[in-house]
Amino acid sequence: MAEAVDAGRIRDELEIRNVVARIAQLSDMGDLDDYGALFTEDAHWELPGGPAKHGRSEIRAAGAARRAEGVTGPGSHTRHAIGTVAVTVDGDAAVAESYWQFYVETATAPALRSMGHYRDTFRRTPHGWRLARRQITNG
């Protein structure tokens, strides 16, 4: 029985790590509907210096606004790099702590624009693990 629990926990952790990675990738170069689908309907997004975003649709709309400004997305030559990810699973909830770096001018002379820490809270849903809360710290 212990092996089955460990295997399930490992599957959960890998799925959560993939959600963290896919959010970064989709922010840079993917479909915003796919991006939004990785969040719970009632997700909460906190970024220093800006108003918090509440709900999947508001988070997706913020992504669309960043794209319209040329800050991120296809053609912006930007990339989010995620690393040092630690995941703790507790039943149908989980927390992932990770470091992020945001690069600009990636097609010519990549430059680190900003970096920081994500504290992500996840919830298991019928569609898999989804991000319920992201707290972003710069630095």
N, CA and C of each residue as an Amber inpcrd file, in Angstrom:
protein
   417
   0.8210000  -1.2040000   0.0000000   0.0000000   0.0000000   0.0000000
   0.8590000   1.2600000   0.0000000   1.9600000   1.2620000   0.7260000
   2.8280000   2.4360000   0.7680000   3.3540000   2.7840000  -0.6090000
   3.6490000   1.7880000  -1.4370000   4.1520000   2.0500000  -2.7860000
   3.0910000   2.7610000  -3.6240000   1.8380000   2.3680000  -3.5080000
   0.7640000   3.0100000  -4.2680000   0.6130000   4.4710000  -3.8540000
   0.6830000   4.7520000  -2.5640000   0.5900000   6.1220000  -2.0770000
   1.7550000   6.9380000  -2.6150000   2.9560000   6.3980000  -2.5630000
   4.1260000   7.1100000  -3.0690000   4.0000000   7.3690000  -4.5700000
   3.5410000   6.3780000  -5.3290000   3.3700000   6.5430000  -6.7710000
   2.3370000   7.6290000  -7.0630000   1.2530000   7.6580000  -6.3000000
   0.2380000   8.6930000  -6.4820000   0.7750000  10.0680000  -6.1530000
   1.5420000  10.1550000  -5.1040000   2.1350000  11.4360000  -4.7020000
   3.1260000  11.9200000  -5.7700000   3.8820000  10.9900000  -6.3120000
   4.8340000  11.3400000  -7.3740000   4.0860000  11.8290000  -8.6130000
   3.0100000  11.1380000  -8.9910000   2.2000000  11.5880000 -10.1340000
   1.6440000  12.9870000  -9.8900000   1.1390000  13.2150000  -8.6760000
   0.6070000  14.5390000  -8.3420000   1.6940000  15.6070000  -8.4700000
   2.8550000  15.3350000  -7.8960000   3.9450000  16.3060000  -7.9410000
   4.3660000  16.6020000  -9.3770000   4.4860000  15.5700000 -10.1980000
   4.8760000  15.7870000 -11.5930000   3.8210000  16.6000000 -12.3450000
   2.5490000  16.3100000 -12.1010000   1.4970000  17.0720000 -12.7640000
   1.5490000  18.5380000 -12.3500000   1.7600000  18.7950000 -11.0740000
   1.8440000  20.1730000 -10.5780000   3.0410000  20.8870000 -11.1910000
   4.1840000  20.2290000 -11.2400000   5.3670000  20.8250000 -11.8700000
   5.0850000  21.1650000 -13.3310000   4.3630000  20.2780000 -14.0210000
   4.0210000  20.5350000 -15.4140000   3.0710000  21.7130000 -15.5520000
   2.1550000  21.8890000 -14.6160000   1.2560000  23.0450000 -14.6640000
   2.0730000  24.3350000 -14.5010000   2.9990000  24.3530000 -13.5520000
   3.8580000  25.5300000 -13.3670000   4.6090000  25.8410000 -14.6660000
   5.1740000  24.8130000 -15.2800000   5.9290000  25.0000000 -16.5220000
   5.0310000  25.4540000 -17.6680000   3.8670000  24.8320000 -17.8060000
   2.9720000  25.1720000 -18.9200000   2.4450000  26.5990000 -18.8020000
   2.1870000  27.0630000 -17.5920000   1.7440000  28.4490000 -17.4240000
   2.8130000  29.3970000 -17.9600000   4.0750000  29.1380000 -17.6310000
   5.1630000  29.9850000 -18.1310000   5.2620000  29.9050000 -19.6520000
   5.2160000  28.6950000 -20.1910000   5.3420000  28.5180000 -21.6390000
   4.1750000  29.1530000 -22.3850000   2.9710000  28.9330000 -21.9070000
   1.8010000  29.4870000 -22.5820000   1.7520000  31.0050000 -22.4710000
   2.2650000  31.5500000 -21.3940000   2.3620000  32.9990000 -21.2650000
   3.2660000  33.5650000 -22.3540000   4.3350000  32.8430000 -22.6550000
   5.3090000  33.3100000 -23.6460000   4.8790000  33.0670000 -25.0840000
   4.2520000  31.9240000 -25.3580000   4.0550000  31.5870000 -26.7610000
   2.8280000  30.7430000 -27.0480000   1.9200000  30.6290000 -26.1140000
   0.7960000  29.7300000 -26.3290000  -0.5400000  30.4160000 -26.4250000
  -1.5480000  29.6020000 -26.4900000  -2.9260000  30.0440000 -26.5810000
  -3.4230000  30.4940000 -25.2080000  -4.0330000  31.6600000 -25.1450000
  -4.4870000  32.1840000 -23.8550000  -5.6440000  31.3990000 -23.2620000
  -6.4430000  30.7320000 -24.0910000  -7.4950000  29.8800000 -23.5350000
  -6.8760000  28.6760000 -22.8270000  -5.8290000  28.0990000 -23.4100000
  -5.1150000  27.0020000 -22.7580000  -4.4630000  27.4890000 -21.4690000
  -3.9010000  28.6900000 -21.5090000  -3.2950000  29.3240000 -20.3350000
  -4.3360000  29.4630000 -19.2240000  -5.4700000  30.0560000 -19.5480000
  -6.5130000  30.2660000 -18.5550000  -7.0660000  28.9840000 -17.9730000
  -7.1030000  27.9340000 -18.7790000  -7.6520000  26.6530000 -18.3230000
  -6.8170000  26.0070000 -17.2220000  -5.5900000  26.4750000 -17.0090000
  -4.7260000  25.9050000 -15.9670000  -5.0040000  26.5020000 -14.5870000
  -5.9300000  27.4610000 -14.5260000  -6.3070000  28.0990000 -13.2670000
  -7.6980000  27.6300000 -12.8510000  -7.9670000  27.6450000 -11.5560000
  -9.3130000  27.3750000 -11.0820000 -10.1970000  28.5690000 -11.4540000
 -11.5060000  28.3470000 -11.5010000 -12.4300000  29.4330000 -11.8290000
 -12.2940000  30.6070000 -10.8640000 -11.9910000  30.3090000  -9.5920000
 -11.9080000  31.3420000  -8.5650000 -10.4660000  31.7010000  -8.2030000
  -9.5470000  31.4830000  -9.1150000  -8.1180000  31.7150000  -8.8450000
  -7.8490000  33.1530000  -8.4260000  -6.7650000  33.3080000  -7.6950000
  -6.3400000  34.6100000  -7.1740000  -4.8730000  34.7890000  -7.5640000
  -4.5210000  35.9440000  -8.1170000  -3.1710000  36.2330000  -8.6130000
  -2.6980000  37.5320000  -7.9760000  -1.5850000  37.4880000  -7.2370000
  -1.0670000  38.6850000  -6.5700000   0.3160000  39.0110000  -7.1070000
   0.4640000  40.2160000  -7.6550000   1.7310000  40.6990000  -8.1880000
   2.0510000  42.0380000  -7.5350000   3.2450000  42.1910000  -6.9550000
   3.5880000  43.4710000  -6.3230000   3.4750000  44.6290000  -7.3180000
   2.9390000  45.7350000  -6.8500000   2.8420000  46.9250000  -7.6770000
   1.6220000  46.9810000  -8.5700000   0.7740000  45.9830000  -8.4940000
  -0.4240000  45.9770000  -9.3310000  -1.5960000  45.4170000  -8.5660000
  -2.7870000  45.6670000  -9.0810000  -3.9650000  45.1200000  -8.3980000
  -4.0300000  43.5980000  -8.5440000  -4.5330000  42.9350000  -7.5270000
  -4.7140000  41.4830000  -7.5890000  -5.7320000  41.1440000  -8.6610000
  -5.5660000  39.9820000  -9.2510000  -6.5120000  39.4860000 -10.2550000
  -7.3420000  38.3950000  -9.5860000  -8.6590000  38.4250000  -9.8420000
  -9.5780000  37.4840000  -9.2180000 -10.3390000  36.7310000 -10.2960000
 -10.1700000  35.4350000 -10.3270000 -10.9060000  34.6050000 -11.2670000
 -10.1370000  34.3380000 -12.5500000 -10.4420000  33.1900000 -13.1220000
  -9.7830000  32.7450000 -14.3540000  -9.9070000  33.7750000 -15.4720000
 -11.1110000  34.3320000 -15.6530000 -11.3110000  35.2620000 -16.7740000
 -10.4950000  36.5410000 -16.5990000 -10.3780000  37.0370000 -15.3720000
  -9.5860000  38.2440000 -15.1300000  -8.0880000  37.9650000 -15.3300000
  -7.6340000  36.7840000 -14.9310000  -6.2270000  36.4070000 -15.1300000
  -5.9280000  36.2800000 -16.6200000  -6.8430000  35.6530000 -17.3580000
  -6.6580000  35.5220000 -18.8050000  -6.6560000  36.8940000 -19.4700000
  -7.5690000  37.7690000 -19.0510000  -7.6480000  39.1210000 -19.6180000
  -6.3590000  39.9020000 -19.3470000  -5.7600000  39.7210000 -18.1790000
  -4.4870000  40.3880000 -17.8730000  -3.3920000  39.8780000 -18.8090000
  -3.4040000  38.5810000 -19.1070000  -2.4550000  38.0310000 -20.0730000
  -2.6590000  38.6380000 -21.4520000  -3.9020000  38.8050000 -21.8600000
  -4.2000000  39.4190000 -23.1560000  -3.7340000  40.8770000 -23.1880000
  -3.9000000  41.5850000 -22.0790000  -3.4550000  42.9820000 -22.0140000
  -1.9350000  43.0680000 -22.1310000  -1.2080000  42.1670000 -21.4600000
   0.2610000  42.1680000 -21.5660000   0.6880000  41.9020000 -23.0080000
  -0.0300000  41.0120000 -23.6790000   0.2740000  40.7330000 -25.0870000
  -0.0090000  41.9570000 -25.9560000  -1.1210000  42.6210000 -25.7250000
  -1.4780000  43.8000000 -26.5130000  -0.4300000  44.9030000 -26.3530000
   0.1830000  44.9730000 -25.1690000   1.2390000  45.9570000 -24.9040000
   2.5950000  45.4980000 -25.4340000   2.6860000  44.2420000 -25.8750000
   3.9580000  43.6990000 -26.3700000   4.9110000  43.2870000 -25.2730000
   4.4050000  43.1860000 -24.0480000   5.2470000  42.8370000 -22.9040000
   5.5970000  41.3530000 -22.8940000   4.6440000  40.5070000 -23.2570000
   4.8510000  39.0600000 -23.3360000   4.1090000  38.5300000 -24.5540000
   4.2600000  37.2550000 -24.7850000   3.5150000  36.5990000 -25.8380000
   4.2920000  36.4570000 -27.1290000   3.6840000  35.7870000 -28.0980000
   4.3420000  35.5610000 -29.3860000   4.8350000  36.8730000 -30.0040000
   6.0640000  36.8570000 -30.4810000   6.6500000  38.0270000 -31.1120000
   7.2930000  39.0130000 -30.1650000   7.1150000  38.8410000 -28.8630000
   7.6890000  39.7800000 -27.8880000   9.1440000  39.4580000 -27.5620000
   9.5870000  38.2710000 -27.9560000  10.9570000  37.8210000 -27.6710000
  11.2560000  37.8680000 -26.1710000  10.3040000  37.3500000 -25.4010000
  10.4710000  37.2410000 -23.9550000  10.3020000  35.7860000 -23.5420000
  10.8770000  35.4430000 -22.4120000  10.7500000  34.0850000 -21.8780000
  10.7260000  34.1290000 -20.3580000   9.8440000  33.3000000 -19.7960000
   9.8270000  33.0360000 -18.3590000  10.6050000  31.7430000 -18.1250000
  11.5890000  31.7770000 -17.2640000  12.3470000  30.5800000 -16.9040000
  12.0170000  30.2430000 -15.4540000  11.5970000  29.0040000 -15.2210000
  11.1960000  28.5590000 -13.8900000  12.2080000  27.5420000 -13.3920000
  12.5870000  27.6380000 -12.1160000  13.5330000  26.6710000 -11.5670000
  13.3830000  26.5430000 -10.0640000  14.1550000  25.6270000  -9.5100000
  14.1850000  25.3700000  -8.0710000  12.7690000  25.2030000  -7.5340000
  12.0430000  24.2520000  -8.1200000  10.6450000  24.0080000  -7.7590000
  10.5790000  22.9510000  -6.6530000   9.8580000  23.2660000  -5.5890000
   9.5950000  22.3220000  -4.5060000   8.0860000  22.2200000  -4.3270000
   7.5600000  20.9970000  -4.3300000   6.1170000  20.7650000  -4.2530000
   5.7890000  19.9710000  -2.9930000   4.7620000  20.4040000  -2.2670000
   4.2520000  19.6770000  -1.1120000   2.7730000  19.3810000  -1.3690000
   2.4320000  18.0930000  -1.4160000   1.0580000  17.6670000  -1.6760000
   0.4300000  17.2350000  -0.3570000  -0.7990000  17.7040000  -0.1290000
  -1.5530000  17.3220000   1.0630000  -2.9860000  17.0100000   0.6320000
  -3.2200000  15.7570000   0.2650000  -4.5500000  15.3630000  -0.1930000
  -4.8860000  16.0020000  -1.5230000  -5.9570000  16.8070000  -1.5440000
  -6.4020000  17.4660000  -2.7690000  -5.9270000  18.9090000  -2.8630000
  -4.9460000  19.2600000  -2.0270000  -4.3400000  20.5900000  -2.0590000
  -2.8250000  20.4280000  -2.1410000  -2.1690000  21.4340000  -2.6580000
  -0.7130000  21.3850000  -2.7620000  -0.1650000  22.8010000  -2.8190000
   1.1070000  22.9240000  -2.4610000   1.8230000  24.1880000  -2.5650000
   3.1020000  23.9280000  -3.3430000   3.3870000  24.7970000  -4.3040000
   4.6480000  24.7450000  -5.0450000   5.3660000  26.0680000  -4.8270000
   6.6140000  25.9800000  -4.4570000   7.4630000  27.1560000  -4.2980000
   8.5010000  27.0790000  -5.4080000   8.6720000  28.1640000  -6.1620000
   9.6580000  28.1490000  -7.2370000  10.2410000  29.5330000  -7.4570000
  11.3970000  29.5540000  -8.0950000  12.0240000  30.8080000  -8.5070000
  11.7190000  31.0370000  -9.9740000  11.5750000  32.2760000 -10.3830000
  11.3380000  32.6120000 -11.7780000  12.3030000  33.7000000 -12.2190000
  12.5740000  33.6700000 -13.5120000  13.3720000  34.7110000 -14.1550000
  12.6340000  35.1150000 -15.4270000  12.6600000  36.3950000 -15.7380000
  11.9880000  36.9010000 -16.9310000  13.0320000  37.5640000 -17.8230000
  13.1840000  37.0020000 -19.0200000  14.1710000  37.4880000 -19.9750000
  13.4990000  38.2400000 -21.1120000  14.1710000  39.2760000 -21.5950000
  13.7180000  40.0480000 -22.7520000  14.7830000  39.9560000 -23.8410000
  14.4310000  40.3810000 -25.0390000  15.3440000  40.3970000 -26.1830000
  15.9640000  39.0190000 -26.4350000  15.1730000  37.9760000 -26.2860000
  15.7170000  36.6140000 -26.3900000  16.1450000  36.2340000 -27.7990000
  15.6920000  36.9550000 -28.8160000  16.0750000  36.6300000 -30.1920000
  17.4340000  37.2090000 -30.5650000  17.9090000  38.1960000 -29.7970000
  19.1530000  38.8610000 -30.1650000  20.1820000  38.8620000 -29.0380000
  19.8760000  39.5250000 -27.9500000  20.8030000  39.6390000 -26.8210000
  20.0200000  39.4350000 -25.5300000  19.7450000  38.1800000 -25.1670000
  18.9210000  37.9340000 -23.9790000  19.4160000  38.6840000 -22.7440000
  18.4730000  39.2940000 -22.0570000  18.8000000  40.0560000 -20.8510000
  17.7770000  39.7330000 -19.7720000  18.2830000  39.5180000 -18.5730000
  17.4070000  39.2690000 -17.4340000  16.7510000  40.5870000 -17.0320000
  15.4240000  40.6580000 -17.1130000  14.6920000  41.8840000 -16.7750000
  14.2650000  41.8740000 -15.3080000  13.8170000  40.7040000 -14.8200000
  13.3810000  40.6100000 -13.4300000  13.4130000  39.1580000 -12.9850000
  13.3430000  38.9830000 -11.6830000  13.3280000  37.6360000 -11.1200000
  12.6310000  37.6710000  -9.7740000  12.2730000  36.4800000  -9.2890000
  11.5980000  36.4400000  -8.0080000  11.1650000  35.0500000  -7.6130000
  10.0980000  35.0090000  -6.8430000   9.6260000  33.7800000  -6.2130000
   8.1200000  33.6560000  -6.4270000   7.6770000  32.4460000  -6.7730000
   6.2510000  32.1300000  -6.8190000   5.9180000  31.2540000  -5.6240000
   4.8170000  31.5630000  -4.9670000   4.2130000  30.6400000  -4.0020000
   2.8450000  30.3200000  -4.5840000   2.7310000  29.1080000  -5.1070000
   1.5240000  28.6760000  -5.7970000   0.7560000  27.6720000  -4.9620000
  -0.5310000  27.8990000  -4.8330000  -1.4120000  26.9680000  -4.1510000
  -2.2710000  26.2950000  -5.2200000  -2.3140000  24.9730000  -5.1780000
  -3.0340000  24.1830000  -6.1710000  -4.2030000  23.4570000  -5.5390000
  -5.1810000  23.1610000  -6.3800000  -6.3340000  22.3730000  -5.9620000
  -6.5590000  21.2780000  -7.0090000  -6.8250000  20.0640000  -6.5290000
  -7.1770000  18.9720000  -7.4390000  -8.6170000  19.1980000  -7.9020000
  -8.8260000  19.1460000  -9.2130000 -10.1570000  19.3180000  -9.7820000
 -10.4800000  18.0790000 -10.6220000 -11.7040000  17.9630000 -11.1090000
 -12.0200000  16.8390000 -11.9990000 -11.1860000  16.8490000 -13.2790000
 -10.5710000  17.9990000 -13.6070000  -9.7510000  18.1300000 -14.8120000
  -8.2540000  18.0680000 -14.5000000  -7.8990000  17.7080000 -13.2700000
  -6.4990000  17.6430000 -12.8590000  -6.1710000  18.7900000 -11.9180000
  -4.9000000  18.9270000 -11.6220000  -4.4440000  19.9820000 -10.7320000
  -4.5430000  21.3290000 -11.4340000  -5.0660000  22.3210000 -10.7110000
  -5.1950000  23.6680000 -11.2470000  -4.6660000  24.6660000 -10.2190000
  -4.1040000  25.7430000 -10.7330000  -3.5570000  26.7980000  -9.8750000
  -4.7060000  27.6180000  -9.2910000  -4.7640000  27.6770000  -7.9690000
  -5.8280000  28.4090000  -7.2730000  -5.3590000  29.7670000  -6.7550000
  -4.0650000  29.8910000  -6.4750000  -3.5440000  31.1590000  -5.9560000
  -2.0590000  31.2670000  -6.2900000  -1.6810000  32.4000000  -6.8590000
  -0.2700000  32.6650000  -7.1270000   0.0970000  33.9630000  -6.4110000
   1.0980000  33.8400000  -5.5360000   1.6520000  35.0020000  -4.8560000
   3.0600000  35.2010000  -5.4100000   3.2810000  36.3660000  -6.0120000
   4.5440000  36.6620000  -6.6640000   5.3350000  37.6470000  -5.8210000
   6.6040000  37.3240000  -5.6120000   7.5280000  38.2130000  -4.9180000
   8.6530000  38.5350000  -5.8870000   8.9940000  39.8040000  -6.0180000
  10.1300000  40.1950000  -6.8550000  11.4180000  40.0830000  -6.0580000
  12.5090000  39.8700000  -6.7750000  13.8270000  39.8570000  -6.1550000
  14.3450000  38.4960000  -5.8450000
